[in-house]
Coordinates of C-alpha atoms in Angstrom, one line a residue:
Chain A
X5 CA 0.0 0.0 0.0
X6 CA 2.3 3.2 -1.1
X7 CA 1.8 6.4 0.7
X8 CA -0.4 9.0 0.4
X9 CA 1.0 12.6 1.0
X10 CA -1.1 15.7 1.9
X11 CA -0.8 18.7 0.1
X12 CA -2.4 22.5 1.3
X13 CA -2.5 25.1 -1.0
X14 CA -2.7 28.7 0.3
X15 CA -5.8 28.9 0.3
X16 CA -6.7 26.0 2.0
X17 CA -7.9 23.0 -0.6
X18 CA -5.8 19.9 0.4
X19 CA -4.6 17.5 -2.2
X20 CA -4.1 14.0 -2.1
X21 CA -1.0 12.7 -4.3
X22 CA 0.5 9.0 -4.1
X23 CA 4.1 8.6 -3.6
X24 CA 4.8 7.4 -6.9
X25 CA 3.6 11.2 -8.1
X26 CA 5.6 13.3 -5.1
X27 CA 8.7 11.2 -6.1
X28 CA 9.1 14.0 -8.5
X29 CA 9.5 16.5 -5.3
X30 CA 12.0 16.7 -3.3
X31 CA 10.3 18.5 -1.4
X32 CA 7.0 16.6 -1.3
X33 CA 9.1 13.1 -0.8
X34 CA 10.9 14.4 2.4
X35 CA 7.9 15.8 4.0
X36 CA 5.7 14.4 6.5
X37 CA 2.1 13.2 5.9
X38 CA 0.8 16.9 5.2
X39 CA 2.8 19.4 3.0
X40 CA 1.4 22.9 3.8
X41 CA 2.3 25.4 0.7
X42 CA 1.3 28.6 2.0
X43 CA 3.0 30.0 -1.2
X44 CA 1.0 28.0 -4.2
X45 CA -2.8 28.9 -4.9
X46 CA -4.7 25.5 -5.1
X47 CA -5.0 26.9 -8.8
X48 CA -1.6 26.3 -9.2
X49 CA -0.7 23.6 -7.1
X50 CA -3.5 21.5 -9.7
X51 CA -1.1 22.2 -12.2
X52 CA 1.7 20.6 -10.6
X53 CA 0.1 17.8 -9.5
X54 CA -1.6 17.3 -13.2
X55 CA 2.4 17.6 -14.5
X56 CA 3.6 15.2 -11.6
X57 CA 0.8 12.5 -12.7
X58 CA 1.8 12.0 -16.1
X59 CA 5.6 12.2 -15.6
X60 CA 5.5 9.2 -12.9
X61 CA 6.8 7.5 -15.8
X62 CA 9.5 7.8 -18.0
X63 CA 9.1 6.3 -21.3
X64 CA 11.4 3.8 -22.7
X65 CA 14.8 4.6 -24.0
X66 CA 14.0 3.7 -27.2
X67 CA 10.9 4.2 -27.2
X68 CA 10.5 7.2 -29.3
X69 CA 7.0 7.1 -29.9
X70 CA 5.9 7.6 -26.4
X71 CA 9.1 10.1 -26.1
X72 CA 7.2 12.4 -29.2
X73 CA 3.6 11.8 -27.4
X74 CA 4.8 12.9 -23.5
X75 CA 7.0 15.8 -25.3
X76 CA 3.9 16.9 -27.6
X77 CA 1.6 17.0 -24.1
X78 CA 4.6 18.8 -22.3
X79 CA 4.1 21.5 -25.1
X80 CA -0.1 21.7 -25.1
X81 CA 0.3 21.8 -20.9
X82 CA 3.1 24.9 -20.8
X83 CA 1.0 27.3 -22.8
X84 CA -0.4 29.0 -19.9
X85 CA -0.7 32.9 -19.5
X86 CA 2.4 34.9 -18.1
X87 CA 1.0 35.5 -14.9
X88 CA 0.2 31.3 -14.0
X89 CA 3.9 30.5 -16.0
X90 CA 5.6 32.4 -13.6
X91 CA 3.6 31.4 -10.8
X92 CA 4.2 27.5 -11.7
X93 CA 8.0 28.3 -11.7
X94 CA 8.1 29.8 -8.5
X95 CA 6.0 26.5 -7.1
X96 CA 7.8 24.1 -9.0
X97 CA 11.1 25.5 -7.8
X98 CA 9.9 25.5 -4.2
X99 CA 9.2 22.0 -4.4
X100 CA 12.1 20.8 -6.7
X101 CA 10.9 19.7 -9.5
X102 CA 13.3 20.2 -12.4
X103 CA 11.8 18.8 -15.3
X104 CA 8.5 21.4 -14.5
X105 CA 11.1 23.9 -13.7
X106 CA 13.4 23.4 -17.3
X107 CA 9.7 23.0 -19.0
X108 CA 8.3 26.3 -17.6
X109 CA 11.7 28.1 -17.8
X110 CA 11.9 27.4 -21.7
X111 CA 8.0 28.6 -22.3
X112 CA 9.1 31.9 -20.4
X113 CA 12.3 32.4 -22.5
X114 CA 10.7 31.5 -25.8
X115 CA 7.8 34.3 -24.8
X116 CA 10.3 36.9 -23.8
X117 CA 13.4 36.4 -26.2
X118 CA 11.9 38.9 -28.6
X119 CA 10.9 41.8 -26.7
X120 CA 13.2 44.9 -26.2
X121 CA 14.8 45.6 -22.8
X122 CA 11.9 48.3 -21.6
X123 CA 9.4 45.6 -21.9
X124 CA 11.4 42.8 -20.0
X125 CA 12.1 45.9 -16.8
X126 CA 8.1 46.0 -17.2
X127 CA 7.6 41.8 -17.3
X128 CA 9.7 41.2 -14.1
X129 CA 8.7 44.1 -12.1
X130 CA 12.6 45.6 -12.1
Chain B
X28 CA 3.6 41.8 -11.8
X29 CA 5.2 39.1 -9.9
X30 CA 7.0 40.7 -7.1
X31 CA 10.3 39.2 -6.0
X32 CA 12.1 37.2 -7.9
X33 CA 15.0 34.7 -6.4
X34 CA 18.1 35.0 -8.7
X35 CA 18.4 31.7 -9.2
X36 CA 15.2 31.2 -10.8
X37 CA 16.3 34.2 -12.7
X38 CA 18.8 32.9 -14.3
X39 CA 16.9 29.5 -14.9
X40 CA 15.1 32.0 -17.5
X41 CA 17.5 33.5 -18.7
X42 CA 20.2 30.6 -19.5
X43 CA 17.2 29.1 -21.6
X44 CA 17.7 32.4 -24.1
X45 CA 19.5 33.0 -27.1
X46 CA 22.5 34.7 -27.4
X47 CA 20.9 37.8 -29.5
X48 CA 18.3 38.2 -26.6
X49 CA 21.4 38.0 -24.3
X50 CA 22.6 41.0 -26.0
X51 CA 19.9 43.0 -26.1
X52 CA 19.4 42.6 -22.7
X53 CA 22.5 43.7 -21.1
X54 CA 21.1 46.7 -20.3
X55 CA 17.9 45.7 -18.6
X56 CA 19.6 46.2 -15.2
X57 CA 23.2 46.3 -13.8
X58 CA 23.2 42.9 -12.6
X59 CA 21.5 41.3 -15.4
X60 CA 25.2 42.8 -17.1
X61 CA 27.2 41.1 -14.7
X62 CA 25.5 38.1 -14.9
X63 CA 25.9 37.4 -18.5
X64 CA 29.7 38.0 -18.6
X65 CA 30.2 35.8 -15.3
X66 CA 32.4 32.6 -16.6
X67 CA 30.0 30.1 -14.8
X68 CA 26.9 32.0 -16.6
X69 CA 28.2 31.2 -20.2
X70 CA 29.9 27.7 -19.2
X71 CA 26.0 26.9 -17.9
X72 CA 24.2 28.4 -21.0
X73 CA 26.5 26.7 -23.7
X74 CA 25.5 23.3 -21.8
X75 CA 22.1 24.4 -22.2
X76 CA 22.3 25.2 -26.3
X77 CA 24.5 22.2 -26.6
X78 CA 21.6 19.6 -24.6
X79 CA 18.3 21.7 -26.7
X80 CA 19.4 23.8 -29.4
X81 CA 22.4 21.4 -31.3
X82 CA 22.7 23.2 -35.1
X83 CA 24.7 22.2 -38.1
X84 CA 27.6 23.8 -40.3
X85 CA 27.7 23.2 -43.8
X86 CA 30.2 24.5 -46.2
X87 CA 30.4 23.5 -49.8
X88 CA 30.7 24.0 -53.3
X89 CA 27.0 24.8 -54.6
X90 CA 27.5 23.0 -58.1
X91 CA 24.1 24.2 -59.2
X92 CA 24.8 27.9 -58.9
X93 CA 28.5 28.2 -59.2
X94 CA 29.4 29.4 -55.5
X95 CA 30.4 28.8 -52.1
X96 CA 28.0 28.8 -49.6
X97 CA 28.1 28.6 -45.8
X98 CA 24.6 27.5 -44.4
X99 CA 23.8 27.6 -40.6
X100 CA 21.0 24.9 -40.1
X101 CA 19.0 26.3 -36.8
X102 CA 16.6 23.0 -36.3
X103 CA 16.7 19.7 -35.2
X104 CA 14.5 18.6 -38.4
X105 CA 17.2 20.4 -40.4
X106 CA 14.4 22.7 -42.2
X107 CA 15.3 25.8 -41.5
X108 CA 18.5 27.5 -42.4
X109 CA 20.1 30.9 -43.0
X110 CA 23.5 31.6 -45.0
X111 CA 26.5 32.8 -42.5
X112 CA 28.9 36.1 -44.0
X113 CA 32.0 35.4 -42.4
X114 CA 33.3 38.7 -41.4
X115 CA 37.0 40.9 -42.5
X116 CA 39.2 39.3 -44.5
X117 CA 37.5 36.0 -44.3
X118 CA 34.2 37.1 -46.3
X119 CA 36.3 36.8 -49.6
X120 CA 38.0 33.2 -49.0
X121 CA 36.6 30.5 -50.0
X122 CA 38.3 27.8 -51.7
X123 CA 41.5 28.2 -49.2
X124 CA 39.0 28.1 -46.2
X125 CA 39.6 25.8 -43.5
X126 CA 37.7 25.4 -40.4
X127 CA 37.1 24.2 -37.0
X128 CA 33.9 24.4 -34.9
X129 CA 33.6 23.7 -31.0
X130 CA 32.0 24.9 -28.2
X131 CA 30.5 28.1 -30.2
X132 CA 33.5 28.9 -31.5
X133 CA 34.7 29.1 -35.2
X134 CA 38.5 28.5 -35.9
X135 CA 39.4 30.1 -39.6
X136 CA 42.1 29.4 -41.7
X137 CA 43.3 31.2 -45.2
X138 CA 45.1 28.3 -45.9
X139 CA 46.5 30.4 -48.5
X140 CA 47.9 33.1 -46.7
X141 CA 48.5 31.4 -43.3
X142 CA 45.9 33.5 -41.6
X143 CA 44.0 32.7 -38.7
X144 CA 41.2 33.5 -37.0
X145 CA 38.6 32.7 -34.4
X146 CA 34.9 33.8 -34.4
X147 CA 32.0 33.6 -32.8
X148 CA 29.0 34.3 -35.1
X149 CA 26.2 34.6 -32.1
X150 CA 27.9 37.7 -30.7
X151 CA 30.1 38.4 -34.2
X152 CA 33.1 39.0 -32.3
X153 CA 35.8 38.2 -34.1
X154 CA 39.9 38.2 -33.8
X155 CA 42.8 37.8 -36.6
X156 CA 45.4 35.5 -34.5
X157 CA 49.2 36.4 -34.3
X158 CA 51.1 35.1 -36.6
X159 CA 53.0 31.5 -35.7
X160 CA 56.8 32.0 -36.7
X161 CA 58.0 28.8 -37.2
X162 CA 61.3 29.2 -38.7
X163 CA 59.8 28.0 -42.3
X164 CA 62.5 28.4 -44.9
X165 CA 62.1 31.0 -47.5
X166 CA 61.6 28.9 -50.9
X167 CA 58.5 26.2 -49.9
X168 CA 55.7 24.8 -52.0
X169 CA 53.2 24.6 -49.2
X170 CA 51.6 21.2 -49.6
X171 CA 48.5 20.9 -47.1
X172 CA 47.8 23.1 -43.6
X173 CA 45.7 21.2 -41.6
X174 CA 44.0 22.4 -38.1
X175 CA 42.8 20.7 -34.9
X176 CA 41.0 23.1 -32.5
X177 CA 38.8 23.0 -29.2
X178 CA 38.2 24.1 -26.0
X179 CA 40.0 23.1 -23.0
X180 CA 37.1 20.9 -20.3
X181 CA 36.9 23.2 -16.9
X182 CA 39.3 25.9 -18.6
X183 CA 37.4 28.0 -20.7
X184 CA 40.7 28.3 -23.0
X185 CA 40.5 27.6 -26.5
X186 CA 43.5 26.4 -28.8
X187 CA 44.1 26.2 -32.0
X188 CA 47.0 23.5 -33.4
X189 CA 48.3 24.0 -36.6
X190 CA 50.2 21.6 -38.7
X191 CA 51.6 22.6 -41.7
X192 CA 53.6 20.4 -44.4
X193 CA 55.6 21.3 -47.1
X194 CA 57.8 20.8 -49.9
X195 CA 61.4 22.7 -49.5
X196 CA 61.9 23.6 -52.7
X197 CA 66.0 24.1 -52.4
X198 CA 66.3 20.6 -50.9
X199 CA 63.3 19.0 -52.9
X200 CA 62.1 16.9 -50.1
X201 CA 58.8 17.3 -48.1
X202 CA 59.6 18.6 -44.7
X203 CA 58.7 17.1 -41.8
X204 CA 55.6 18.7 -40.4
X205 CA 55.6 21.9 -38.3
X206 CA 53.3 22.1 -35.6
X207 CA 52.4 25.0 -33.3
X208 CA 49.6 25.5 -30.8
X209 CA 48.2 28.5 -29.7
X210 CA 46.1 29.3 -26.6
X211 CA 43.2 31.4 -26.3
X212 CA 43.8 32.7 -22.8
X213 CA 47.5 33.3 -23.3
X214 CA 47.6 34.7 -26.6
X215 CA 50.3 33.1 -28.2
X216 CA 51.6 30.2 -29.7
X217 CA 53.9 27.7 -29.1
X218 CA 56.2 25.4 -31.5
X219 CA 56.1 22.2 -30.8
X220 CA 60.0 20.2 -30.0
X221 CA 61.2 17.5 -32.0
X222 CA 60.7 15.2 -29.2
X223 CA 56.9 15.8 -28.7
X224 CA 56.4 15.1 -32.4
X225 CA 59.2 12.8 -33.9
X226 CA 57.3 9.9 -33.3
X227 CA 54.4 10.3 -35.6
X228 CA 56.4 12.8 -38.1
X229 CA 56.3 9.6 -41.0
X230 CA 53.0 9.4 -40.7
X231 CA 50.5 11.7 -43.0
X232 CA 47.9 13.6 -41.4
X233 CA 44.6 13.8 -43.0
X234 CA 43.4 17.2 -43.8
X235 CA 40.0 18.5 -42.2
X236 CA 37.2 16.2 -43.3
X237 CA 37.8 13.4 -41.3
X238 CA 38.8 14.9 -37.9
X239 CA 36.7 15.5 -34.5
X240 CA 37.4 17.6 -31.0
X241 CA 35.6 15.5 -28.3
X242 CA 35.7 16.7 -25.0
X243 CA 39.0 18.7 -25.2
X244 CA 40.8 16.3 -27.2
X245 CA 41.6 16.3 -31.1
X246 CA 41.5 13.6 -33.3
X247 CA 43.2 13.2 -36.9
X248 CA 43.1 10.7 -38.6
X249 CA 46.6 9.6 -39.9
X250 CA 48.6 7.0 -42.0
X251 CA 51.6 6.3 -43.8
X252 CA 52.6 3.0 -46.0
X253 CA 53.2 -0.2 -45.0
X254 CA 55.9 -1.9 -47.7
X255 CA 55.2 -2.0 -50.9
X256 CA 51.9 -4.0 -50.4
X257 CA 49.9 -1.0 -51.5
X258 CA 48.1 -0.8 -48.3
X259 CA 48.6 1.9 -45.7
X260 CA 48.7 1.6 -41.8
X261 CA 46.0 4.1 -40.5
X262 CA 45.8 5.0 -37.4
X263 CA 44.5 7.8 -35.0
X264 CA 46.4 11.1 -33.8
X265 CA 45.1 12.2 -30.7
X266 CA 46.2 15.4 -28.9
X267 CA 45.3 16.5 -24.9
X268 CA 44.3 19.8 -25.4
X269 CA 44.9 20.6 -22.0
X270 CA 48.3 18.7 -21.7
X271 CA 49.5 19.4 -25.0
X272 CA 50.6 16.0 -25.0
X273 CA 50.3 13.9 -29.0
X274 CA 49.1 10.0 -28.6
X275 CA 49.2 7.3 -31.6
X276 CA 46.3 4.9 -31.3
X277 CA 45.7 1.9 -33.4
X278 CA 42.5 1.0 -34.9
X279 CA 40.5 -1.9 -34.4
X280 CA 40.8 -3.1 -37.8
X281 CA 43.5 -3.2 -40.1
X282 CA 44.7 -2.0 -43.6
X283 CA 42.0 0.7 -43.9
X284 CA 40.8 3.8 -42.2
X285 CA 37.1 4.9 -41.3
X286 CA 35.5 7.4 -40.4
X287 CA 35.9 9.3 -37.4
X288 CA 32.5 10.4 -35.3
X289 CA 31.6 12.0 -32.6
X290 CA 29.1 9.8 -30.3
X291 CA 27.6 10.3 -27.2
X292 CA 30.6 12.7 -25.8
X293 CA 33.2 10.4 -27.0
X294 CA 34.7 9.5 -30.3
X295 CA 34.0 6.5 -32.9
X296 CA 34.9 5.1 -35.7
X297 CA 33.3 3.5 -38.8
X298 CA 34.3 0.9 -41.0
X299 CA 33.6 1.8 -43.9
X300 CA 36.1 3.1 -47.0
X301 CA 34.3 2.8 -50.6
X302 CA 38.3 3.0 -51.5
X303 CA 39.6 -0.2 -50.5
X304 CA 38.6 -3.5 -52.1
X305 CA 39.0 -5.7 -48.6
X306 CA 36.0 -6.5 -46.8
X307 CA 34.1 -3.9 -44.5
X308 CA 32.2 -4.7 -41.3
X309 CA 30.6 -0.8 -41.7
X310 CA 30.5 -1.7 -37.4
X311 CA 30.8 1.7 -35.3
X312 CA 33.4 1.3 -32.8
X313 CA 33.6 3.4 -29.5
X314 CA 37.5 4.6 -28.3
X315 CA 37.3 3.2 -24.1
X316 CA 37.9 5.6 -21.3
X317 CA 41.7 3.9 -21.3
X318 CA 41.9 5.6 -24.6
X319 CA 43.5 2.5 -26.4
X320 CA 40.8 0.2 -26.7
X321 CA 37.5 0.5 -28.9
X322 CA 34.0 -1.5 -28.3
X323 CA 31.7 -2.6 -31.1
X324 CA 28.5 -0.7 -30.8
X325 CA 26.5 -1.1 -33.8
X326 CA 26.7 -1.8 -37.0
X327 CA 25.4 1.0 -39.7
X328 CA 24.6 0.2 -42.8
X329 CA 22.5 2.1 -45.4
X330 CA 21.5 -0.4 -48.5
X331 CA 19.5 2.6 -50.2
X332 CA 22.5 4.4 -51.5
X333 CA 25.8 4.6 -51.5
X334 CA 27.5 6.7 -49.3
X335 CA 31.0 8.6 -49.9
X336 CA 31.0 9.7 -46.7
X337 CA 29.7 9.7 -43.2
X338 CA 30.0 12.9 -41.1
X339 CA 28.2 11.7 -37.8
X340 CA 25.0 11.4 -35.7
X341 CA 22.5 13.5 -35.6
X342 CA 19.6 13.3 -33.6
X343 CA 17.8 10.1 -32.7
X344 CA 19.1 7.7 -34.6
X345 CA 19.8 9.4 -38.2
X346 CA 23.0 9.6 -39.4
X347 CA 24.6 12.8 -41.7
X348 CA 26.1 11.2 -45.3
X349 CA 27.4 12.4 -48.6
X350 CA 25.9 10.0 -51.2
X351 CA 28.3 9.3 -54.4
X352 CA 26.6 12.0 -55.9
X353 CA 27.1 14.5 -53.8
X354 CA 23.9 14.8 -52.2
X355 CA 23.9 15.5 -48.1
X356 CA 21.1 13.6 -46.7
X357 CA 19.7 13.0 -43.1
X358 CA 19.3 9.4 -43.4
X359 CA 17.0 8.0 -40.8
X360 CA 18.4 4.3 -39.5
X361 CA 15.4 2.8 -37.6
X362 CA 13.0 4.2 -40.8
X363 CA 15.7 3.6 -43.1
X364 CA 14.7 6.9 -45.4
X365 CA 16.5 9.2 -46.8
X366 CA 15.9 12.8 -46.3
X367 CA 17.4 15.8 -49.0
X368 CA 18.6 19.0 -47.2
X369 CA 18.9 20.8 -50.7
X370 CA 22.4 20.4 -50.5
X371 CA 24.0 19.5 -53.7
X372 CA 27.5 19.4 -54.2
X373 CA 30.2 18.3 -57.3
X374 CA 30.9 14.9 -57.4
X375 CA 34.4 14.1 -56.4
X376 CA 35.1 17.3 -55.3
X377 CA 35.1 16.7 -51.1
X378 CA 34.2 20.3 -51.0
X379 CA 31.8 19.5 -49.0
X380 CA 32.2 20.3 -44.7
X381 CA 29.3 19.2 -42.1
X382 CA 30.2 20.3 -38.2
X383 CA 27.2 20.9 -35.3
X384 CA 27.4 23.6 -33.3
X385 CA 26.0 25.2 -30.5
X386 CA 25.8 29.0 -29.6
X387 CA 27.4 30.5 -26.9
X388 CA 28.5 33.6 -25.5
X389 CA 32.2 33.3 -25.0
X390 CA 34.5 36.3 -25.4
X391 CA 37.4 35.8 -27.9
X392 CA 39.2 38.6 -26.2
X393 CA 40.3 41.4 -28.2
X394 CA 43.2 43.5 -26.9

């Protein structure tokens, strides 16, 4: 019987994730039953989860077909608005989870890499 | 919008961006300047372009329209390309041109007039190198300059090695090779002694086609006759870039040469040779970490066409060849197809140069 683990979002909705999903966190895997994340909005913290649950596995080396399919959904899930990109960074960096960190990271660059340096002071708030 | 930001996630952003963008956006803020000229900033993003944005270098001679042509592929399915200008003195050689590409960095040589340069087309900075002065007598025939280049693992230096044979006309006898390296950091070149060298000097090194730099370490391919059997002994040059220090290896298989590959951050060889009427195993072989010994991997063969040449891997299983007619195709292994990249080149002229390469922000260094 694997483990369950707890998540709280900031505004109070709990999640229930099995460990084979948190594995993906290092911070969800070290934590106790309950994970309180007064940080993510439970609008947000779906997100993660949803990305979690269909990373749990990693296709097969050679398995290229199921490499192109996991890729193509990796591309469909990232194209969020700014505002929830950045927002799933900061939450997927809080709780470690690289490959939603590199995925989000990439959507952000490939948005920004065009504008001109007035509009990136505006973007991040500098 | 988003209130504070940690650095580090920051820079998670921006090492995903290309260099042009880099540029541009030096001046969004003081330390977003600092940033992008800090050593471990650039080491980070050129691992970055290497791992999701690998491109490919062709040079050749455009039979169809008469011209040389320098194309920058800039995607994976090899669609998409623009022509590169090299800059200075460079933009008007093209028959003489030699090159190197690693790490980001171009290496040029005017084999004509001994000139060299590096350059970095992302950033277009660009440097002539000092001239090497290598005690080369006055009346030569120069018979074949050859280069290895490559940047130095954990070092950030580049060098360049430069091996150049000729004929002395007074004595009528080929030379025995000079070789000089020159380093990046330090600005200047060294000759190489007689002892570092002697041991390979009867061997001829192959000029730039068949050569690799794999993770600071340069490959030629070599060979010199055996008897009068008609068959030559090949083996493979290899020099530390960091420890300046020249290695013979053998090959594991005889009387013939191969092709030299990069694969999977190390280096390989193919048996194949169209040349040679002794039987092929066309088996990719993998140099060890003992750098002596070489493991079978796989065997490629391609029964659709014929291929002149193999210039290495690309992504997921296809393979970069010249066909006999000049044609340089993507061919596919697992599909076994074929794939034109509207590069069409004379037949039997070589003059045809395939590298990958990666953008990167590294400074050449100018004063």
């Amino acid at each position: 019987m694997s483990r369950k683990i707890t998540l709280k979002s900031s505004d109070g909705e709990l999640f229930e994730v099995d460990e084979a999903v948190a594995l993906q966190s290092e911070t969800m895997i070290e934590a106790d039953n309950i994970l309180t994340l007064p940080n993510v909005t439970s609008e947000i913290l779906a997100k993660v989860i949803e990305y979690c649950k269909m990373h749990v596995e990693s296709p097969e080396a050679d398995d290229r077909a199921a490499a192109d399919e996991l890729n193509r959904w990796d591309l469909d899930f990232i194209n969020l608005p700014d505002t929830t990109l950045l927002d799933l960074i900061r939450a997927a960096h809080h709780l470690k989870i690289k490959g939603l960190v590199d995925l989000a990271c990439s959507k952000v660059a490939d948005r920004i890499k065009g504008k001109t340096a007035e509009q990136i002071r505006e973007y991040f708030n500098i | 919008m988003n209130g504070n930001w940690p650095s580090d996630m920051l820079t998670e952003i921006l090492l995903k961006l290309p260099v042009k963008s880099i540029i541009r956006f030096k001046c969004v803020a003081k330390t977003w300047c600092h940033l992008f000229q800090n050593p471990t900033f650039i080491s980070q993003h050129l691992s970055v372009s290497k791992k999701n944005h690998k491109r490919l270098v062709v040079y050749y001679w455009d039979g169809n329209n008469d011209n040389f042509v320098m194309r920058l592929f800039v995607d994976q399915a090899l669609d998409f390309y623009h022509d590169l200008h090299r800059p200075s003195h460079f933009a008007s050689i093209y028959r003489s041109l030699v090159f190197c590409v690693d790490n980001g960095l171009f290496c040029l040589l005017d084999a004509a007039n001994s000139i060299l340069a590096l350059w970095n087309p992302a950033t277009t900075e660009f440097k002539i190198l000092p001239q090497c002065n290598q005690n080369i007598p006055s009346k030569i025939s120069a018979i074949a300059d050859t280069l290895g280049f490559g940047l130095v693992p954990l070092s950030n230096d580049y060098k360049v090695v430069y091996i150049r044979s000729y004929l002395d006309l007074e004595k009528d006898m080929e030379e025995p090779a000079h070789i000089a390296i020159y380093s990046m950091s330090s600005d200047s070149w060294r000759v190489f002694e007689d002892e570092e060298v002697e041991f390979f000097r009867d061997n001829h090194i192959c000029g730039n086609f068949n050569n690799a730099c794999v993770n600071g370490v340069y490959y030629w391919h070599t060979f010199k006759s055996i008897d009068d059997s008609g068959y030559y002994d090949h083996k493979v040059l290899a020099l530390n870039l960091g420890t300046e220090v020249f290695r013979l290896i053998d090959l594991p298989f005889s009387k013939r040469g191969g092709h030299l590959i990069p694969l999977h951050d190390r280096i390989a060889i193919w048996d194949t040779d169209l040349l040679v009427d002794i039987e092929i195993s066309n088996e990719v072989w993998v140099l060890d970490d003992d750098g002596r010994n070489w493991t079978k991997v796989l065997k490629i063969e391609i029964p659709v066409l014929q291929v002149q040449r193999m210039f290495g891997f690309w992504k997921n299983n296809k393979v970069l060849v010249e066909s006999v007619t000049g044609q340089l195709l993507l061919y596919d292994l697992e599909k076994e197809e074929a794939k034109e990249l509207g590069i069409q080149t004379k037949e039997d002229w070589y003059f045809l140069f395939v590298h990958t390469y990666e953008e990167s922000l590294v400074a050449i260094g100018n004063e």
